[in-house]
PDB file of C-alpha atoms in Angstrom:
ATOM      1  CA  MET A  17      -0.783 -17.226  -2.191  1.00  0.00           C
ATOM      2  CA  LEU A  18       2.634 -18.941  -2.252  1.00  0.00           C
ATOM      3  CA  GLU A  19       4.766 -15.864  -3.018  1.00  0.00           C
ATOM      4  CA  LEU A  20       3.293 -14.047   0.025  1.00  0.00           C
ATOM      5  CA  GLU A  21       3.925 -16.994   2.259  1.00  0.00           C
ATOM      6  CA  ARG A  22       7.486 -17.114   1.257  1.00  0.00           C
ATOM      7  CA  PHE A  23       8.001 -13.489   1.738  1.00  0.00           C
ATOM      8  CA  LEU A  24       6.505 -13.478   5.137  1.00  0.00           C
ATOM      9  CA  ASP A  25       8.829 -16.407   6.164  1.00  0.00           C
ATOM     10  CA  TYR A  26      11.750 -14.528   4.763  1.00  0.00           C
ATOM     11  CA  CYS A  27      10.754 -11.390   6.924  1.00  0.00           C
ATOM     12  CA  ASP A  28      10.070 -13.577   9.929  1.00  0.00           C
ATOM     13  CA  ILE A  29      13.707 -14.757   9.774  1.00  0.00           C
ATOM     14  CA  GLN A  30      15.096 -11.349   9.247  1.00  0.00           C
ATOM     15  CA  TYR A  31      13.150 -10.019  12.158  1.00  0.00           C
ATOM     16  CA  GLN A  32      13.881 -12.783  14.484  1.00  0.00           C
ATOM     17  CA  ASN A  33      17.725 -12.448  13.717  1.00  0.00           C
ATOM     18  CA  SER A  34      17.624  -8.881  14.453  1.00  0.00           C
ATOM     19  CA  ASN A  35      17.133  -9.452  18.160  1.00  0.00           C
ATOM     20  CA  PRO A  36      13.818  -7.587  18.278  1.00  0.00           C
ATOM     21  CA  THR A  37      12.956  -5.163  21.293  1.00  0.00           C
ATOM     22  CA  LYS A  38      16.535  -5.908  22.672  1.00  0.00           C
ATOM     23  CA  CYS A  39      17.949  -2.818  21.167  1.00  0.00           C
ATOM     24  CA  GLY A  40      20.063  -1.481  24.078  1.00  0.00           C
ATOM     25  CA  VAL A  41      22.133   1.721  23.522  1.00  0.00           C
ATOM     26  CA  GLU A  42      21.824   1.633  19.695  1.00  0.00           C
ATOM     27  CA  CYS A  43      17.833   1.799  19.876  1.00  0.00           C
ATOM     28  CA  SER A  44      16.413   4.336  17.431  1.00  0.00           C
ATOM     29  CA  ASN A  45      13.520   4.936  19.674  1.00  0.00           C
ATOM     30  CA  ASN A  46      15.153   5.533  23.101  1.00  0.00           C
ATOM     31  CA  ASN A  47      14.123   1.878  24.082  1.00  0.00           C
ATOM     32  CA  TYR A  48      10.395   2.973  23.986  1.00  0.00           C
ATOM     33  CA  CYS A  49       9.222  -0.491  24.708  1.00  0.00           C
ATOM     34  CA  GLN A  50      11.711  -0.917  27.599  1.00  0.00           C
ATOM     35  CA  GLY A  51      12.579  -4.514  26.419  1.00  0.00           C
ATOM     36  CA  GLN A  52       9.174  -5.518  27.868  1.00  0.00           C
ATOM     37  CA  GLU A  53       7.370  -6.179  24.569  1.00  0.00           C
ATOM     38  CA  PRO A  54       7.381  -9.471  22.652  1.00  0.00           C
ATOM     39  CA  HIS A  55       7.467  -7.495  19.377  1.00  0.00           C
ATOM     40  CA  CYS A  56       8.297  -4.179  17.870  1.00  0.00           C
ATOM     41  CA  TYR A  57       4.578  -3.264  17.366  1.00  0.00           C
ATOM     42  CA  LYS A  58       4.501  -0.906  20.335  1.00  0.00           C
ATOM     43  CA  CYS A  59       6.771   1.413  18.506  1.00  0.00           C
ATOM     44  CA  ILE A  60       4.779   0.985  15.320  1.00  0.00           C
ATOM     45  CA  LYS A  61       1.435   1.902  16.996  1.00  0.00           C
ATOM     46  CA  ARG A  62       3.313   5.184  18.206  1.00  0.00           C
ATOM     47  CA  VAL A  63       3.919   5.959  14.606  1.00  0.00           C
ATOM     48  CA  HIS A  64       0.241   5.270  13.782  1.00  0.00           C
ATOM     49  CA  ASN A  65      -1.174   7.270  16.513  1.00  0.00           C
ATOM     50  CA  CYS A  66      -3.426   9.978  14.976  1.00  0.00           C
ATOM     51  CA  TYR A  67      -1.896  12.838  17.041  1.00  0.00           C
ATOM     52  CA  ASN A  68       1.880  11.903  15.957  1.00  0.00           C
ATOM     53  CA  ASN A  69       3.168  13.792  12.842  1.00  0.00           C
ATOM     54  CA  THR A  70       6.849  13.621  13.668  1.00  0.00           C
ATOM     55  CA  ILE A  71       8.021  10.103  14.653  1.00  0.00           C
ATOM     56  CA  HIS A  72       8.130   7.892  11.576  1.00  0.00           C
ATOM     57  CA  TYR A  73       9.514   4.516  10.733  1.00  0.00           C
ATOM     58  CA  ASN A  74      13.244   4.718  11.706  1.00  0.00           C
ATOM     59  CA  CYS A  75      14.326   1.124  12.331  1.00  0.00           C
ATOM     60  CA  ALA A  76      14.551  -1.882  10.019  1.00  0.00           C
ATOM     61  CA  LYS A  77      13.053  -4.059  12.900  1.00  0.00           C
ATOM     62  CA  MET A  78       9.916  -1.923  12.813  1.00  0.00           C
ATOM     63  CA  LEU A  79       9.652  -2.420   9.113  1.00  0.00           C
ATOM     64  CA  TYR A  80       9.921  -6.180   9.255  1.00  0.00           C
ATOM     65  CA  ASN A  81       7.251  -6.335  12.016  1.00  0.00           C
ATOM     66  CA  TYR A  82       5.050  -3.947  10.136  1.00  0.00           C
ATOM     67  CA  VAL A  83       5.139  -6.356   7.201  1.00  0.00           C
ATOM     68  CA  LEU A  84       4.495  -9.353   9.231  1.00  0.00           C
ATOM     69  CA  LYS A  85       1.519  -7.615  10.981  1.00  0.00           C
ATOM     70  CA  GLN A  86      -0.108  -5.920   8.198  1.00  0.00           C
ATOM     71  CA  SER A  87       0.684  -7.705   4.817  1.00  0.00           C
ATOM     72  CA  TYR A  88      -2.342 -10.152   5.035  1.00  0.00           C
ATOM     73  CA  ARG A  89      -4.652  -7.347   5.280  1.00  0.00           C
ATOM     74  CA  PHE A  90      -3.283  -4.822   3.072  1.00  0.00           C
ATOM     75  CA  SER A  91      -2.998  -7.524   0.281  1.00  0.00           C
ATOM     76  CA  ALA A  92      -6.730  -8.567   0.851  1.00  0.00           C
ATOM     77  CA  GLU A  93      -7.867  -4.872   0.577  1.00  0.00           C
ATOM     78  CA  ILE A  94      -6.173  -4.551  -2.776  1.00  0.00           C
ATOM     79  CA  TYR A  95      -7.611  -7.901  -3.986  1.00  0.00           C
ATOM     80  CA  TYR A  96     -11.101  -6.535  -3.180  1.00  0.00           C
ATOM     81  CA  LEU A  97     -10.357  -3.349  -4.573  1.00  0.00           C
ATOM     82  CA  PHE A  98      -9.365  -4.899  -7.936  1.00  0.00           C
ATOM     83  CA  GLN A  99     -12.495  -7.045  -7.691  1.00  0.00           C
ATOM     84  CA  ASN A 100     -14.500  -3.733  -8.119  1.00  0.00           C
ATOM     85  CA  ILE A 101     -12.991  -3.209 -11.683  1.00  0.00           C
ATOM     86  CA  GLN A 102     -12.880  -6.702 -12.691  1.00  0.00           C
ATOM     87  CA  LYS A 103     -14.956  -5.948 -15.765  1.00  0.00           C
ATOM     88  CA  TYR A 104     -12.168  -3.786 -17.008  1.00  0.00           C
ATOM     89  CA  ILE A 105      -9.386  -6.087 -15.968  1.00  0.00           C
ATOM     90  CA  VAL A 106     -10.926  -9.143 -17.647  1.00  0.00           C
ATOM     91  CA  GLN A 107     -10.900  -7.264 -21.032  1.00  0.00           C
ATOM     92  CA  GLN A 108      -7.063  -6.673 -20.958  1.00  0.00           C
ATOM     93  CA  GLY A 109      -4.541  -9.200 -22.449  1.00  0.00           C
ATOM     94  CA  ASP A 110      -1.771  -7.636 -20.424  1.00  0.00           C
ATOM     95  CA  LEU A 111      -2.091  -5.502 -17.407  1.00  0.00           C
ATOM     96  CA  TYR A 112       0.276  -2.735 -16.353  1.00  0.00           C
ATOM     97  CA  VAL A 113       0.176  -1.762 -12.717  1.00  0.00           C
ATOM     98  CA  THR A 114       2.249   1.058 -11.226  1.00  0.00           C
ATOM     99  CA  SER A 115       2.463   1.852  -7.482  1.00  0.00           C
ATOM    100  CA  ILE A 116       3.713   4.990  -5.878  1.00  0.00           C
ATOM    101  CA  GLY A 117       5.271   4.747  -2.509  1.00  0.00           C
ATOM    102  CA  CYS A 118       5.107   0.882  -2.634  1.00  0.00           C
ATOM    103  CA  GLY A 119       7.333   0.040   0.221  1.00  0.00           C
ATOM    104  CA  PRO A 120       6.680  -3.761   0.885  1.00  0.00           C
ATOM    105  CA  CYS A 121       4.566  -3.892  -2.252  1.00  0.00           C
ATOM    106  CA  THR A 122       1.456  -5.501  -0.434  1.00  0.00           C
ATOM    107  CA  GLU A 123      -0.561  -4.284  -3.399  1.00  0.00           C
ATOM    108  CA  LEU A 124       1.480  -6.435  -5.694  1.00  0.00           C
ATOM    109  CA  PHE A 125       0.297  -9.698  -4.040  1.00  0.00           C
ATOM    110  CA  GLY A 126      -3.300  -8.591  -3.840  1.00  0.00           C
ATOM    111  CA  ALA A 127      -3.302  -7.538  -7.691  1.00  0.00           C
ATOM    112  CA  LEU A 128      -1.545 -10.560  -8.835  1.00  0.00           C
ATOM    113  CA  PHE A 129      -3.802 -12.831  -6.811  1.00  0.00           C
ATOM    114  CA  HIS A 130      -6.813 -11.259  -8.291  1.00  0.00           C
ATOM    115  CA  TRP A 131      -5.190 -11.542 -11.791  1.00  0.00           C
ATOM    116  CA  ARG A 132      -4.711 -15.178 -11.193  1.00  0.00           C
ATOM    117  CA  SER A 133      -8.298 -15.728  -9.906  1.00  0.00           C
ATOM    118  CA  ILE A 134      -9.804 -14.647 -13.110  1.00  0.00           C
ATOM    119  CA  GLY A 135      -7.615 -17.141 -15.076  1.00  0.00           C
ATOM    120  CA  LYS A 136      -4.993 -14.802 -16.395  1.00  0.00           C
ATOM    121  CA  LEU A 137      -1.337 -15.800 -16.755  1.00  0.00           C
ATOM    122  CA  ASP A 138       1.451 -14.470 -14.663  1.00  0.00           C
ATOM    123  CA  THR A 139       3.562 -13.541 -17.769  1.00  0.00           C
ATOM    124  CA  LEU A 140       0.945 -11.122 -18.776  1.00  0.00           C
ATOM    125  CA  PHE A 141       0.925  -9.150 -15.590  1.00  0.00           C
ATOM    126  CA  HIS A 142       3.398  -6.256 -15.273  1.00  0.00           C
ATOM    127  CA  TYR A 143       4.019  -4.246 -11.986  1.00  0.00           C
ATOM    128  CA  LYS A 144       6.305  -1.445 -11.493  1.00  0.00           C
ATOM    129  CA  GLY A 145       6.816  -0.115  -7.735  1.00  0.00           C
ATOM    130  CA  PHE A 146       8.454   3.075  -6.740  1.00  0.00           C
ATOM    131  CA  ASP A 147       9.680   4.291  -3.213  1.00  0.00           C
ATOM    132  CA  ILE A 148      12.362   6.724  -2.433  1.00  0.00           C
ATOM    133  CA  GLU A 149      12.553   5.839   1.270  1.00  0.00           C
ATOM    134  CA  PRO A 150      15.973   4.282   1.703  1.00  0.00           C
ATOM    135  CA  MET A 151      14.716   2.097   4.603  1.00  0.00           C
ATOM    136  CA  TRP A 152      12.531  -0.053   2.392  1.00  0.00           C
ATOM    137  CA  ASN A 153      15.528  -0.803  -0.001  1.00  0.00           C
ATOM    138  CA  PRO A 154      16.636  -4.070   1.546  1.00  0.00           C
ATOM    139  CA  ILE A 155      13.071  -5.454   1.263  1.00  0.00           C
ATOM    140  CA  MET A 156      12.395  -4.005  -2.124  1.00  0.00           C
ATOM    141  CA  GLN A 157      15.814  -5.578  -3.395  1.00  0.00           C
ATOM    142  CA  LYS A 158      14.671  -8.967  -2.362  1.00  0.00           C
ATOM    143  CA  LEU A 159      10.920  -9.020  -3.338  1.00  0.00           C
ATOM    144  CA  PRO A 160      11.281  -9.707  -7.127  1.00  0.00           C
ATOM    145  CA  ALA A 161      13.037 -12.880  -6.491  1.00  0.00           C
ATOM    146  CA  PHE A 162       9.773 -14.298  -5.023  1.00  0.00           C
ATOM    147  CA  PHE A 163       8.090 -13.817  -8.508  1.00  0.00           C
ATOM    148  CA  GLN A 164       9.223 -16.182 -11.235  1.00  0.00           C
ATOM    149  CA  GLY A 165       6.606 -15.487 -14.047  1.00  0.00           C
ATOM    150  CA  ALA A 166       5.085 -12.122 -13.448  1.00  0.00           C
ATOM    151  CA  ASP A 167       7.000  -9.045 -14.627  1.00  0.00           C
ATOM    152  CA  VAL A 168       8.044  -7.388 -11.295  1.00  0.00           C
ATOM    153  CA  LYS A 169      10.270  -4.308 -11.217  1.00  0.00           C
ATOM    154  CA  LEU A 170      11.019  -1.980  -8.391  1.00  0.00           C
ATOM    155  CA  TYR A 171      12.703   1.320  -8.249  1.00  0.00           C
ATOM    156  CA  ASP A 172      14.197   3.448  -5.527  1.00  0.00           C
ATOM    157  CA  LYS A 173      13.709   6.520  -7.809  1.00  0.00           C
ATOM    158  CA  ASP A 174      11.133   9.318  -8.138  1.00  0.00           C
ATOM    159  CA  VAL A 175       8.218   7.996 -10.132  1.00  0.00           C
ATOM    160  CA  PHE A 176       7.558  11.202 -12.013  1.00  0.00           C
ATOM    161  CA  LYS A 177      11.188  11.620 -13.319  1.00  0.00           C
ATOM    162  CA  TYR A 178      11.066   8.009 -14.389  1.00  0.00           C
ATOM    163  CA  TYR A 179       8.008   8.426 -16.481  1.00  0.00           C
ATOM    164  CA  GLN A 180       9.296  11.693 -17.923  1.00  0.00           C
ATOM    165  CA  THR A 181      11.746   9.766 -19.951  1.00  0.00           C
ATOM    166  CA  THR A 182       9.756   6.825 -21.016  1.00  0.00           C
ATOM    167  CA  GLN A 183       6.293   6.178 -22.527  1.00  0.00           C
ATOM    168  CA  ASP A 184       5.838   2.918 -20.593  1.00  0.00           C
ATOM    169  CA  ARG A 185       2.072   1.924 -20.458  1.00  0.00           C
ATOM    170  CA  VAL A 186       0.320   2.302 -17.136  1.00  0.00           C
ATOM    171  CA  ASP A 187      -3.400   0.830 -16.887  1.00  0.00           C
ATOM    172  CA  ILE A 188      -3.971   1.001 -13.072  1.00  0.00           C
ATOM    173  CA  LEU A 189      -2.129   3.596 -10.679  1.00  0.00           C
ATOM    174  CA  VAL A 190      -2.173   2.557  -7.144  1.00  0.00           C
ATOM    175  CA  LEU A 191      -1.604   4.646  -3.909  1.00  0.00           C
ATOM    176  CA  ASN A 192      -1.726   2.155  -1.224  1.00  0.00           C
ATOM    177  CA  TYR A 193      -1.677   3.837   2.404  1.00  0.00           C
ATOM    178  CA  MET A 194       0.466   6.460   0.732  1.00  0.00           C
ATOM    179  CA  ILE A 195      -1.418   9.875   0.722  1.00  0.00           C
ATOM    180  CA  SER A 196      -2.453  10.005   4.156  1.00  0.00           C
ATOM    181  CA  ASP A 197       1.156   9.156   5.413  1.00  0.00           C
ATOM    182  CA  MET A 198       2.494  12.011   2.969  1.00  0.00           C
ATOM    183  CA  LEU A 199       0.043  14.591   4.115  1.00  0.00           C
ATOM    184  CA  LYS A 200       0.732  13.548   7.808  1.00  0.00           C
ATOM    185  CA  PHE A 201       4.488  13.559   7.763  1.00  0.00           C
ATOM    186  CA  LYS A 202       5.331  15.610   4.708  1.00  0.00           C
ATOM    187  CA  CYS A 203       2.548  18.165   4.330  1.00  0.00           C
ATOM    188  CA  ASN A 204       4.594  20.722   2.963  1.00  0.00           C
ATOM    189  CA  GLN A 205       5.393  18.509  -0.080  1.00  0.00           C
ATOM    190  CA  TYR A 206       1.875  17.337  -0.675  1.00  0.00           C
ATOM    191  CA  SER A 207       0.877  20.167  -3.030  1.00  0.00           C
ATOM    192  CA  ALA A 208       3.771  19.757  -5.143  1.00  0.00           C
ATOM    193  CA  PHE A 209       3.075  15.821  -5.268  1.00  0.00           C
ATOM    194  CA  LEU A 210      -0.347  16.629  -6.357  1.00  0.00           C
ATOM    195  CA  THR A 211       0.725  18.761  -9.193  1.00  0.00           C
ATOM    196  CA  SER A 212       3.250  16.023 -10.292  1.00  0.00           C
ATOM    197  CA  LEU A 213       0.588  13.394 -10.049  1.00  0.00           C
ATOM    198  CA  CYS A 214      -1.854  15.350 -12.394  1.00  0.00           C
ATOM    199  CA  ASN A 215       0.857  15.841 -14.909  1.00  0.00           C
ATOM    200  CA  PHE A 216       1.650  12.237 -14.732  1.00  0.00           C
ATOM    201  CA  ILE A 217      -2.081  11.425 -15.471  1.00  0.00           C
ATOM    202  CA  SER A 218      -2.280  13.865 -18.150  1.00  0.00           C
ATOM    203  CA  GLN A 219       0.845  12.566 -19.857  1.00  0.00           C
ATOM    204  CA  ILE A 220       0.603   8.763 -19.431  1.00  0.00           C
ATOM    205  CA  LYS A 221      -3.189   8.447 -19.214  1.00  0.00           C
ATOM    206  CA  PRO A 222      -3.937   5.411 -16.763  1.00  0.00           C
ATOM    207  CA  LYS A 223      -7.469   4.174 -17.072  1.00  0.00           C
ATOM    208  CA  TYR A 224      -7.769   3.916 -13.242  1.00  0.00           C
ATOM    209  CA  LEU A 225      -6.233   5.421 -10.123  1.00  0.00           C
ATOM    210  CA  LEU A 226      -6.991   3.204  -7.019  1.00  0.00           C
ATOM    211  CA  ILE A 227      -6.433   4.548  -3.440  1.00  0.00           C
ATOM    212  CA  ASN A 228      -6.549   2.269  -0.352  1.00  0.00           C
ATOM    213  CA  ASP A 229      -5.961   3.985   2.862  1.00  0.00           C
ATOM    214  CA  VAL A 230      -6.497   4.203   6.619  1.00  0.00           C
ATOM    215  CA  TYR A 231      -9.746   5.507   8.032  1.00  0.00           C
ATOM    216  CA  LEU A 232      -8.690   8.776   9.661  1.00  0.00           C
ATOM    217  CA  LYS A 233      -9.257  12.519   9.117  1.00  0.00           C
ATOM    218  CA  VAL A 234      -5.926  12.876   7.460  1.00  0.00           C
ATOM    219  CA  SER A 235      -6.868  10.381   4.773  1.00  0.00           C
ATOM    220  CA  ILE A 236     -10.089  12.075   3.912  1.00  0.00           C
ATOM    221  CA  GLU A 237      -8.415  15.350   3.863  1.00  0.00           C
ATOM    222  CA  ALA A 238      -5.707  13.919   1.551  1.00  0.00           C
ATOM    223  CA  SER A 239      -8.352  12.673  -0.733  1.00  0.00           C
ATOM    224  CA  ARG A 240     -10.496  15.909  -0.752  1.00  0.00           C
ATOM    225  CA  LEU A 241      -7.232  17.855  -1.816  1.00  0.00           C
ATOM    226  CA  LEU A 242      -6.734  15.298  -4.648  1.00  0.00           C
ATOM    227  CA  PHE A 243     -10.256  15.638  -5.998  1.00  0.00           C
ATOM    228  CA  GLU A 244      -9.888  19.490  -5.652  1.00  0.00           C
ATOM    229  CA  ARG A 245      -6.676  19.292  -7.822  1.00  0.00           C
ATOM    230  CA  LEU A 246      -7.970  17.029 -10.323  1.00  0.00           C
ATOM    231  CA  ASN A 247     -10.944  19.336 -10.920  1.00  0.00           C
ATOM    232  CA  THR A 248      -8.675  22.612 -11.053  1.00  0.00           C
ATOM    233  CA  GLU A 249      -6.444  20.633 -13.724  1.00  0.00           C
ATOM    234  CA  GLY A 250      -9.565  19.953 -15.734  1.00  0.00           C
ATOM    235  CA  ILE A 251      -9.017  16.124 -15.497  1.00  0.00           C
ATOM    236  CA  MET A 252     -12.252  14.335 -16.305  1.00  0.00           C
ATOM    237  CA  TYR A 253     -13.220  11.213 -14.076  1.00  0.00           C
ATOM    238  CA  GLN A 254     -15.719   9.192 -12.304  1.00  0.00           C
ATOM    239  CA  TYR A 255     -15.374   7.992  -8.827  1.00  0.00           C
ATOM    240  CA  LEU A 256     -16.525   5.595  -6.292  1.00  0.00           C
ATOM    241  CA  LYS A 257     -15.820   5.704  -2.629  1.00  0.00           C
ATOM    242  CA  LEU A 258     -16.002   2.530  -0.415  1.00  0.00           C
ATOM    243  CA  GLN A 259     -15.537   2.217   3.402  1.00  0.00           C
ATOM    244  CA  TYR A 260     -15.007  -1.055   5.172  1.00  0.00           C
ATOM    245  CA  HIS A 261     -14.420   0.512   8.607  1.00  0.00           C
ATOM    246  CA  GLY A 262     -17.536   1.322  10.788  1.00  0.00           C
ATOM    247  CA  ILE A 263     -18.384   4.872  10.982  1.00  0.00           C
ATOM    248  CA  ASN A 264     -16.601   6.988  13.680  1.00  0.00           C
ATOM    249  CA  PRO A 265     -18.707  10.043  14.363  1.00  0.00           C
ATOM    250  CA  TYR A 266     -15.542  12.191  14.960  1.00  0.00           C
ATOM    251  CA  ILE A 267     -14.203  11.205  11.463  1.00  0.00           C
ATOM    252  CA  GLY A 268     -17.401  10.959   9.525  1.00  0.00           C
ATOM    253  CA  GLN A 269     -18.568   8.595   6.654  1.00  0.00           C
ATOM    254  CA  TYR A 270     -16.070   8.518   3.740  1.00  0.00           C
ATOM    255  CA  GLY A 271     -18.028   6.287   1.199  1.00  0.00           C
ATOM    256  CA  LYS A 272     -20.518   3.375   0.658  1.00  0.00           C
ATOM    257  CA  ILE A 273     -20.356   1.077   3.710  1.00  0.00           C
ATOM    258  CA  ILE A 274     -19.405  -2.551   2.658  1.00  0.00           C
ATOM    259  CA  THR A 275     -18.959  -5.493   5.064  1.00  0.00           C
ATOM    260  CA  ARG A 276     -15.682  -6.044   6.758  1.00  0.00           C
ATOM    261  CA  GLN A 277     -14.528  -9.326   5.075  1.00  0.00           C
ATOM    262  CA  PRO A 278     -12.314 -11.896   6.938  1.00  0.00           C
ATOM    263  CA  PHE A 279      -9.568 -13.624   4.790  1.00  0.00           C
ATOM    264  CA  ASN A 280      -7.562 -16.611   4.482  1.00  0.00           C
ATOM    265  CA  MET A 281      -4.085 -16.700   6.423  1.00  0.00           C
ATOM    266  CA  PRO A 282      -2.563 -19.958   5.679  1.00  0.00           C
ATOM    267  CA  ASN A 283       0.838 -19.520   7.289  1.00  0.00           C
ATOM    268  CA  LYS A 284       0.128 -20.595  10.772  1.00  0.00           C
ATOM    269  CA  SER A 285       3.430 -19.927  12.178  1.00  0.00           C
ATOM    270  CA  ILE A 286       3.223 -16.286  11.307  1.00  0.00           C
ATOM    271  CA  VAL A 287      -0.318 -16.181  12.594  1.00  0.00           C
ATOM    272  CA  ASN A 288       0.581 -17.625  15.955  1.00  0.00           C
ATOM    273  CA  ARG A 289       3.755 -15.391  16.298  1.00  0.00           C
ATOM    274  CA  TYR A 290       2.534 -12.095  15.260  1.00  0.00           C
ATOM    275  CA  ASP A 291      -1.272 -12.162  15.279  1.00  0.00           C
ATOM    276  CA  PRO A 292      -1.692 -10.293  12.033  1.00  0.00           C
ATOM    277  CA  PHE A 293      -4.858  -8.312  11.249  1.00  0.00           C
ATOM    278  CA  SER A 294      -7.519 -10.620   9.927  1.00  0.00           C
ATOM    279  CA  HIS A 295     -10.239  -8.145   8.590  1.00  0.00           C
ATOM    280  CA  VAL A 296      -9.996  -5.668   5.840  1.00  0.00           C
ATOM    281  CA  ASP A 297     -10.462  -2.324   7.486  1.00  0.00           C
ATOM    282  CA  SER A 298      -9.635   0.532   4.936  1.00  0.00           C
ATOM    283  CA  ILE A 299     -11.224   3.298   2.957  1.00  0.00           C
ATOM    284  CA  GLN A 300     -10.963   3.109  -0.734  1.00  0.00           C
ATOM    285  CA  THR A 301     -11.281   5.183  -3.711  1.00  0.00           C
ATOM    286  CA  ILE A 302     -11.792   4.128  -7.341  1.00  0.00           C
ATOM    287  CA  ILE A 303     -11.188   6.848  -9.793  1.00  0.00           C
ATOM    288  CA  ARG A 304     -11.825   6.208 -13.590  1.00  0.00           C
ATOM    289  CA  PHE A 305     -10.633   8.702 -15.956  1.00  0.00           C
ATOM    290  CA  LYS A 306     -12.382   9.496 -19.099  1.00  0.00           C
TER     291      LYS A 306
END
């Protein structure tokens, strides 16, 4: 996908110009890598550690490296997730997708690529992404420029407040690596988030909620709490759980096991420099509202 390749090239330039891993006295992470690493992924791995719930992304270099390392995989996971509801998507004249906690918007690339793969026009694809984390702002401000035909709008504001003042259509709501992160790092806000999410679903009435997330206990717990709240609020739905990752006995099985699929990564300079993940590896939830 040309837009993704251009976006990765842009992030590569920004990252290389930031003098990665040579942070000196201004380092946000106390020189955790000690200047001995070729990239900032060591700091990112510490954030991702399942036992960590305090250290989060706190450096622009980490964010650019995160994009370069993860975007192919995350975009592919969303592409395959959209394939599972292709019968519904094919029937749509226009498609309206909203993402909560969008960050670098990897779901945008996957969703639009799927839209094109079934012969649909970019002009009929509408995407709104919302993220209130200020560190993502520079990337979010740049992203729409990579899309010429599709309707792409990004907002650094609260998604629920936005939709309280508009009746904009939402067909598909996406939570991409979002709910596990929130429960892990902002657990005291998760219950209020679920209340707002249920109110949103009742008000705007999306047809689908698609969740793509990491295979960890915190993700499974976040999903369980979501289903519990949907039931409490009386929201009617059907669901399907899928799992690319092999079963870890400590974590347990989440959903139907499907083959971990490889995908094309055409930007060889990015592949050679950052060794991005090359197989889909998430757990996924498809919720269809009645």
